Short mmCIF file of C-alpha atoms in Angstrom, two decimals:
data_model
loop_
_atom_site.label_atom_id
_atom_site.label_comp_id
_atom_site.label_asym_id
_atom_site.label_seq_id
_atom_site.Cartn_x
_atom_site.Cartn_y
_atom_site.Cartn_z
CA MET A 1 -8.08 -39.74 4.99
CA ARG A 2 -7.53 -39.40 8.76
CA LEU A 3 -9.16 -36.86 10.77
CA MET A 4 -5.97 -35.17 11.66
CA ASP A 5 -5.05 -34.76 7.89
CA LEU A 6 -8.56 -33.23 7.35
CA HIS A 7 -8.00 -30.80 10.31
CA ARG A 8 -4.64 -29.86 9.09
CA ARG A 9 -5.80 -29.23 5.39
CA PHE A 10 -8.86 -27.20 6.76
CA SER A 11 -6.67 -25.02 8.93
CA ARG A 12 -4.34 -24.38 6.00
CA THR A 13 -7.10 -23.48 3.76
CA LEU A 14 -8.73 -21.21 6.25
CA ASN A 15 -5.63 -19.42 7.08
CA TYR A 16 -4.78 -18.92 3.45
CA ILE A 17 -8.16 -17.37 2.99
CA ARG A 18 -7.75 -15.08 6.10
CA PHE A 19 -4.03 -14.04 5.79
CA GLY A 20 -2.84 -14.85 2.32
CA ASP A 21 0.40 -16.62 1.42
CA GLU A 22 3.04 -14.05 2.37
CA VAL A 23 4.40 -12.75 5.61
CA ARG A 24 7.19 -10.57 6.97
CA ILE A 25 9.31 -11.76 9.89
CA ASP A 26 12.24 -9.84 10.93
CA ALA A 27 15.27 -12.08 11.36
CA ALA A 28 17.45 -9.79 13.35
CA SER A 29 17.22 -6.37 14.98
CA HIS A 30 20.85 -6.03 15.46
CA CYS A 31 23.06 -4.10 13.02
CA GLN A 32 26.75 -3.61 13.04
CA LEU A 33 26.60 -0.24 11.32
CA ARG A 34 25.80 3.21 12.51
CA CYS A 35 24.12 5.17 9.78
CA PRO A 36 23.21 8.58 10.81
CA VAL A 37 19.63 8.65 9.71
CA CYS A 38 18.97 5.17 10.89
CA GLN A 39 19.19 5.77 14.67
CA GLU A 40 19.64 1.99 15.48
CA TRP A 41 20.08 2.79 19.12
CA ASP A 42 16.65 4.28 19.48
CA LEU A 43 15.29 1.38 17.38
CA LYS A 44 16.55 -1.16 19.88
CA ALA A 45 14.70 0.55 22.81
CA ARG A 46 11.46 0.15 20.96
CA VAL A 47 11.65 -3.41 19.21
CA GLY A 48 14.31 -4.90 21.44
CA GLY A 49 17.78 -6.27 20.47
CA GLY A 50 17.74 -9.84 19.26
CA TYR A 51 17.16 -12.37 16.51
CA LEU A 52 14.59 -14.74 15.16
CA ARG A 53 15.32 -18.16 16.80
CA PHE A 54 15.09 -21.29 14.65
CA GLU A 55 12.75 -22.84 17.15
CA ASP A 56 10.22 -19.97 16.74
CA PHE A 57 10.55 -19.89 13.13
CA ARG A 58 9.82 -23.63 12.77
CA ALA A 59 6.70 -23.58 15.28
CA PHE A 60 5.34 -20.55 13.21
CA VAL A 61 5.70 -22.41 9.91
CA GLU A 62 4.14 -25.67 11.24
CA ARG A 63 1.34 -23.62 12.66
CA TYR A 64 0.67 -21.56 9.35
CA GLU A 65 1.35 -23.63 6.42
CA ASN A 66 -0.42 -21.28 4.24
CA PHE A 67 2.47 -18.89 4.10
CA ARG A 68 4.68 -19.82 1.09
CA ARG A 69 6.56 -16.54 0.99
CA ILE A 70 8.54 -14.90 3.82
CA GLU A 71 10.34 -11.67 3.82
CA LEU A 72 13.25 -11.83 6.52
CA SER A 73 14.72 -8.32 6.42
CA ASN A 74 13.39 -5.24 8.17
CA ASN A 75 14.99 -3.44 11.11
CA GLY A 76 18.47 -5.12 11.37
CA GLU A 77 21.04 -7.09 9.46
CA ILE A 78 19.57 -10.66 8.94
CA PHE A 79 23.23 -12.14 8.31
CA LEU A 80 23.98 -11.41 12.02
CA ASN A 81 21.53 -14.00 13.00
CA PRO A 82 23.29 -17.19 14.09
CA ASP A 83 20.33 -19.42 13.15
CA LEU A 84 19.96 -18.21 9.66
CA THR A 85 21.51 -21.10 7.85
CA ARG A 86 19.12 -23.41 9.61
CA ILE A 87 16.23 -21.28 9.00
CA ILE A 88 17.18 -21.11 5.15
CA GLU A 89 17.54 -24.96 4.99
CA TYR A 90 14.31 -25.58 6.92
CA ALA A 91 12.23 -23.18 4.79
CA HIS A 92 13.53 -24.88 1.67
CA SER A 93 12.30 -28.23 3.18
CA LYS A 94 8.93 -26.74 3.42
CA GLN A 95 8.93 -25.17 -0.11
CA ILE A 96 8.93 -21.78 1.30
CA ALA A 97 10.44 -18.91 -0.75
CA LEU A 98 12.62 -16.57 1.37
CA ARG A 99 13.58 -12.84 0.47
CA ALA A 100 15.49 -10.14 1.82
CA GLU A 101 14.08 -7.35 -0.30
CA ASN A 102 13.82 -4.71 2.62
CA GLY A 103 17.48 -4.68 2.53
CA VAL A 104 20.96 -6.02 3.91
CA ASN A 105 24.20 -4.36 4.33
CA LEU A 106 26.35 -7.45 3.58
CA ASN A 107 29.27 -6.35 5.47
CA HIS A 108 29.48 -9.83 7.22
CA ILE A 109 28.32 -13.13 5.98
CA ARG A 110 29.56 -16.65 6.77
CA ASP A 111 30.78 -19.03 4.12
CA ASP A 112 28.21 -21.58 4.99
CA THR A 113 25.42 -18.97 4.87
CA ILE A 114 26.45 -18.12 1.41
CA GLU A 115 26.28 -21.69 0.46
CA ALA A 116 22.87 -22.16 2.00
CA LEU A 117 21.63 -19.02 0.18
CA VAL A 118 22.37 -20.73 -3.14
CA ARG A 119 21.79 -24.38 -2.39
CA PHE A 120 18.33 -23.84 -0.85
CA GLY A 121 17.02 -21.31 -3.25
CA PHE A 122 16.94 -18.05 -1.39
CA LYS A 123 15.09 -15.99 -3.88
CA SER A 124 16.26 -12.36 -3.86
CA ILE A 125 18.43 -9.88 -1.73
CA ASN A 126 18.68 -6.19 -2.00
CA VAL A 127 22.07 -4.87 -0.79
CA SER A 128 22.37 -1.27 0.30
CA ILE A 129 25.34 0.18 -1.30
CA ASP A 130 25.32 4.12 -1.17
CA GLY A 131 28.39 4.89 -3.16
CA ALA A 132 30.93 3.40 -5.64
CA SER A 133 34.15 4.04 -3.64
CA GLU A 134 35.32 3.45 -0.04
CA GLU A 135 35.45 7.14 0.79
CA THR A 136 31.81 7.90 -0.39
CA TYR A 137 30.22 4.74 1.06
CA ALA A 138 31.67 5.24 4.47
CA ILE A 139 30.21 8.63 4.81
CA TYR A 140 26.66 7.23 5.47
CA ARG A 141 27.44 3.58 6.16
CA LYS A 142 29.64 4.15 9.11
CA ARG A 143 31.76 1.19 10.38
CA GLY A 144 31.07 -0.31 6.97
CA SER A 145 33.54 -1.22 4.40
CA PHE A 146 32.74 -0.92 0.58
CA SER A 147 35.49 -3.44 -0.58
CA ARG A 148 34.13 -5.98 2.00
CA VAL A 149 30.61 -5.61 0.55
CA ILE A 150 31.69 -5.97 -2.94
CA GLU A 151 33.83 -9.05 -2.17
CA ASN A 152 30.83 -10.64 -0.44
CA VAL A 153 28.84 -9.96 -3.62
CA ARG A 154 31.60 -11.70 -5.64
CA LYS A 155 31.52 -14.68 -3.20
CA ILE A 156 27.69 -15.15 -3.77
CA ASN A 157 28.15 -14.77 -7.48
CA ALA A 158 30.92 -17.36 -7.37
CA CYS A 159 28.82 -19.75 -5.49
CA LYS A 160 26.00 -19.34 -7.81
CA ALA A 161 28.27 -20.16 -10.77
CA ALA A 162 29.52 -23.35 -8.91
CA PHE A 163 25.96 -24.48 -8.28
CA GLY A 164 24.70 -23.37 -11.75
CA SER A 165 22.03 -21.37 -10.06
CA GLN A 166 20.43 -17.80 -10.76
CA GLU A 167 19.37 -17.41 -7.10
CA PRO A 168 19.58 -15.42 -5.15
CA ARG A 169 18.86 -12.59 -7.48
CA LEU A 170 20.85 -9.50 -6.20
CA LYS A 171 19.98 -5.83 -6.42
CA TRP A 172 22.28 -2.76 -5.62
CA ARG A 173 20.09 -0.23 -3.81
CA PHE A 174 21.52 3.44 -3.66
CA ILE A 175 20.22 5.86 -1.46
CA VAL A 176 20.91 9.28 -3.09
CA PHE A 177 22.44 11.90 -1.00
CA GLY A 178 24.30 15.15 -1.79
CA HIS A 179 27.58 13.48 -0.99
CA ASN A 180 27.18 10.53 -3.31
CA GLU A 181 25.01 11.66 -6.31
CA HIS A 182 28.07 12.12 -8.42
CA GLU A 183 28.92 8.41 -8.16
CA ILE A 184 25.61 7.26 -9.51
CA PRO A 185 26.88 6.54 -12.98
CA ALA A 186 29.94 4.60 -11.73
CA ALA A 187 27.67 2.44 -9.35
CA ARG A 188 25.24 1.67 -12.01
CA ARG A 189 28.22 0.39 -14.20
CA MET A 190 29.66 -1.77 -11.31
CA ALA A 191 26.21 -3.15 -10.52
CA GLU A 192 25.98 -4.29 -14.10
CA GLY A 193 29.40 -6.01 -14.11
CA LEU A 194 28.40 -7.70 -10.82
CA ASN A 195 25.29 -9.07 -12.39
CA MET A 196 23.19 -7.02 -9.98
CA ALA A 197 19.89 -5.00 -10.79
CA PHE A 198 20.33 -1.29 -9.83
CA GLU A 199 17.87 0.78 -8.04
CA LEU A 200 18.13 4.47 -6.87
CA LEU A 201 16.06 5.55 -3.70
CA PRO A 202 15.41 8.98 -2.45
CA ASN A 203 16.53 10.19 0.92
CA VAL A 204 13.57 10.51 3.10
CA GLU A 205 15.32 12.68 5.65
CA PRO A 206 15.62 16.18 3.64
CA GLY A 207 17.54 17.71 6.41
CA TYR A 208 20.41 15.22 6.09
CA ALA A 209 22.88 15.69 3.12
CA PRO A 210 20.46 17.41 0.76
CA LEU A 211 20.98 17.08 -2.98
CA LYS A 212 23.38 19.31 -4.84
CA ASP A 213 21.86 18.67 -8.35
CA PRO A 214 18.29 17.59 -7.97
CA ASP A 215 17.62 17.58 -11.71
CA PHE A 216 20.61 15.31 -12.44
CA VAL A 217 19.43 12.85 -9.82
CA ALA A 218 15.79 13.04 -11.23
CA ARG A 219 17.26 12.23 -14.75
CA GLU A 220 19.19 9.44 -13.26
CA MET A 221 15.89 8.05 -11.89
CA GLY A 222 14.16 8.32 -15.17
CA TYR A 223 12.48 11.81 -14.95
CA ALA A 224 13.05 15.07 -16.73
CA SER A 225 13.30 17.01 -13.56
CA MET A 226 12.94 16.72 -9.78
CA ALA A 227 9.46 18.40 -9.82
CA GLU A 228 8.41 15.72 -12.37
CA ARG A 229 9.50 12.97 -9.92
CA GLU A 230 7.84 14.42 -6.96
CA GLN A 231 4.73 14.59 -9.02
CA ALA A 232 4.77 11.09 -9.82
CA GLY A 233 4.83 10.39 -6.17
CA ARG A 234 8.15 8.90 -5.85
CA GLY A 235 9.09 10.70 -2.57
CA THR A 236 7.57 9.97 0.87
CA ALA A 237 4.10 10.62 -0.53
CA GLY A 238 4.45 7.46 -2.56
CA ALA A 239 5.31 5.44 0.54
CA GLY A 240 1.67 4.82 1.51
CA TRP A 241 1.93 1.18 0.52
CA TYR A 242 3.46 0.47 3.75
CA CYS A 243 0.11 0.86 5.52
CA THR A 244 -1.19 -2.14 3.57
CA GLY A 245 0.83 -4.30 5.76
CA LEU A 246 -2.05 -4.20 8.34
CA TRP A 247 -4.04 -6.15 5.73
CA GLU A 248 -1.59 -8.17 3.72
CA ARG A 249 2.18 -9.25 4.30
CA VAL A 250 1.77 -8.41 8.03
CA GLN A 251 5.10 -7.48 9.73
CA ILE A 252 6.13 -9.61 12.80
CA ASN A 253 9.04 -8.51 15.04
CA TRP A 254 11.93 -10.97 15.52
CA ASP A 255 10.41 -11.94 19.00
CA GLY A 256 6.90 -12.48 17.74
CA ARG A 257 5.34 -9.17 18.61
CA LEU A 258 3.08 -7.76 16.04
CA LEU A 259 4.31 -4.62 14.15
CA GLY A 260 1.81 -4.58 11.39
CA CYS A 261 3.90 -2.71 8.89
CA CYS A 262 7.52 -2.62 8.22
CA VAL A 263 7.84 1.11 9.26
CA ASN A 264 6.38 0.71 12.60
CA THR A 265 8.61 0.36 15.70
CA GLN A 266 6.15 0.28 18.31
CA PRO A 267 4.64 -3.23 18.71
CA PHE A 268 1.01 -3.76 19.29
CA GLN A 269 -0.38 -5.63 22.25
CA HIS A 270 0.02 -9.32 21.44
CA ASN A 271 2.93 -11.73 20.52
CA VAL A 272 2.06 -13.75 17.42
CA PHE A 273 4.27 -16.63 18.64
CA GLU A 274 2.38 -16.93 21.71
CA VAL A 275 -1.35 -16.20 20.99
CA GLY A 276 -1.38 -16.68 17.29
CA LEU A 277 -1.80 -14.30 14.44
CA GLY A 278 -5.75 -14.40 14.45
CA LYS A 279 -5.89 -13.27 18.00
CA ALA A 280 -3.16 -10.64 17.58
CA ILE A 281 -4.88 -8.84 14.75
CA ARG A 282 -8.30 -8.98 16.45
CA ALA A 283 -7.06 -6.87 19.25
CA THR A 284 -8.78 -3.63 19.70
CA GLU A 285 -5.80 -1.54 19.20
CA PHE A 286 -4.89 -3.14 15.94
CA ARG A 287 -8.37 -2.90 14.61
CA ARG A 288 -8.51 0.76 15.60
CA ALA A 289 -5.37 1.38 13.62
CA LYS A 290 -6.96 -0.22 10.57
CA GLN A 291 -10.03 1.84 10.88
CA MET A 292 -7.99 5.04 10.98
CA LEU A 293 -5.95 3.99 7.92
CA ALA A 294 -9.19 3.41 6.18
CA GLY A 295 -10.34 6.83 6.77
CA LYS A 296 -12.61 6.29 9.88
CA ASP A 297 -12.28 7.53 13.36
CA VAL A 298 -9.69 10.14 12.19
CA GLY A 299 -8.76 12.69 14.95
CA GLU A 300 -10.11 10.50 17.81
CA ALA A 301 -8.16 8.51 20.38
CA PRO A 302 -4.54 8.17 19.07
CA THR A 303 -3.10 4.80 18.07
CA ILE A 304 0.20 3.63 17.15
CA CYS A 305 -0.13 5.12 13.69
CA SER A 306 -1.18 8.59 14.89
CA ASP A 307 2.59 9.81 15.10
CA CYS A 308 3.55 8.33 11.82
CA GLY A 309 4.61 10.70 9.06
CA ILE A 310 3.02 8.66 6.44
CA TYR A 311 -0.27 8.42 8.08
CA ARG A 312 -0.34 12.17 8.76
CA GLU A 313 0.33 12.75 5.15
CA ARG A 314 -2.49 10.33 4.18
CA VAL A 315 -4.77 12.34 6.32
CA ALA A 316 -3.67 15.68 4.67
CA ARG A 317 -4.24 14.38 1.22
CA LYS A 318 -7.47 12.41 2.20
CA ASP A 319 -5.71 9.28 0.66
CA PHE A 320 -6.89 6.43 2.74
CA VAL A 321 -6.37 2.71 2.31
CA ASP A 322 -8.99 1.08 -0.01
CA VAL A 323 -10.24 -1.76 2.28
CA GLY A 324 -12.41 -3.42 -0.55
CA ARG A 325 -9.41 -4.46 -2.46
CA PHE A 326 -8.48 -6.81 0.49
CA ARG A 327 -12.03 -8.15 0.83
CA ASP A 328 -11.87 -8.88 -2.79
CA ALA A 329 -8.62 -10.72 -2.39
CA GLN A 330 -10.13 -12.92 0.17
CA TRP A 331 -13.02 -13.71 -1.97
CA ARG A 332 -10.59 -14.71 -4.66
CA ARG A 333 -8.65 -16.91 -2.33
CA LEU A 334 -11.81 -18.47 -1.30
CA ARG A 335 -12.99 -19.15 -4.76
CA ALA A 336 -9.63 -20.61 -5.71
CA SER A 337 -9.62 -22.85 -2.51
CA VAL A 338 -13.19 -24.18 -3.48
CA ALA A 339 -12.23 -24.57 -7.04
CA GLY A 340 -9.08 -26.53 -5.93
CA ALA A 341 -11.04 -28.74 -3.54
CA LEU A 342 -13.43 -29.60 -6.25
CA GLY A 343 -10.71 -30.37 -8.60
CA ARG A 344 -9.21 -32.69 -6.22
CA ARG A 345 -12.36 -34.56 -5.79
CA ARG A 346 -12.85 -34.84 -9.56
CA TRP A 347 -9.24 -36.25 -9.84
CA MET A 348 -9.71 -38.69 -7.09
CA ARG A 349 -12.94 -40.10 -8.52
CA ALA A 350 -11.13 -40.60 -11.87
CA VAL A 351 -8.31 -42.34 -10.28
CA GLY A 352 -10.72 -44.68 -8.30
CA ALA A 353 -12.77 -45.14 -11.60
CA ALA A 354 -9.65 -46.14 -13.43
CA ALA A 355 -8.49 -48.47 -10.79
CA ARG A 356 -11.85 -50.17 -10.90
CA GLY A 357 -12.08 -50.32 -14.57
CA VAL A 358 -14.98 -47.87 -14.94
CA PRO A 359 -14.85 -45.07 -17.28
CA ASP A 360 -14.88 -41.60 -15.54
CA GLY A 361 -18.38 -40.42 -15.51
CA GLY A 362 -19.79 -43.95 -15.32
CA PRO A 363 -21.63 -45.41 -12.41
CA ARG A 364 -20.19 -44.68 -8.89
#
């Protein structure tokens, strides 16, 4: 085996142990809609307006071969990225599973992109559709078109049928507001007819369009009452899993700046595309944020997490991130890598022995 191949394999294994096999890279921060709660204009001032370039994606994938799963959706609409079709095809050639589970609005998508989603095995897409009629949908998804979204879903389904594929799997995501709660049953039926999974999400901004019949909504979500749903931690209190992004499935902005989690819109110090992921997460500011989330240094010098409502709620509840689980995950990856390497060596010895006509286990 050549020295370069050994170095490449060692780097891939080391990066897998350190970072795992999943990462998040925002494909675009642009969005054509103007949803009231989203405040997209303020978001651009923080993360910048742009899209993930194919060249940056390819360079990142070549540098970090350990990542086998990549989430592309976060702050913007991925289908506005003009390089998306090339990104999908290239990821497929590298056997990387792509997802858009943070969500898309699907108001605009090119036909060649639809074909690429199906041909190259894009895994799953969550589509934000907050209503079952044009009038209701447009109240929140301003500048959007309900009929156009449904037509694009049908186009994807038709392409899947033409290629005999089950992918991408589609999910209808319905954020519940006071103005659309009455359409939940109709939306659920429509999702079933379109072969889409269906999910109800709570509105995290209680001051906007509060619910008119909270217990009805709770029952639609599978609870006896809204009080029971809140006790189960399905509101903002249950959003603490976002914080684990600083340890696993780290979020990277479209231009390479490190965000850590998918909620943060204030990039950390370093650009991953320029200095590498290892150096970016070793930076003092990033390590301090992790310490605070783990319950250390609480109340000392502020970090990017200090102003986050999820972090403040964690502090109030004394519900901090269990760092031990991530160390355990690293040890599991280390053991799996060692076991895999030993297994390959045994297999290579067996092949060599068979070629020489020597039974496996005989003289070597």
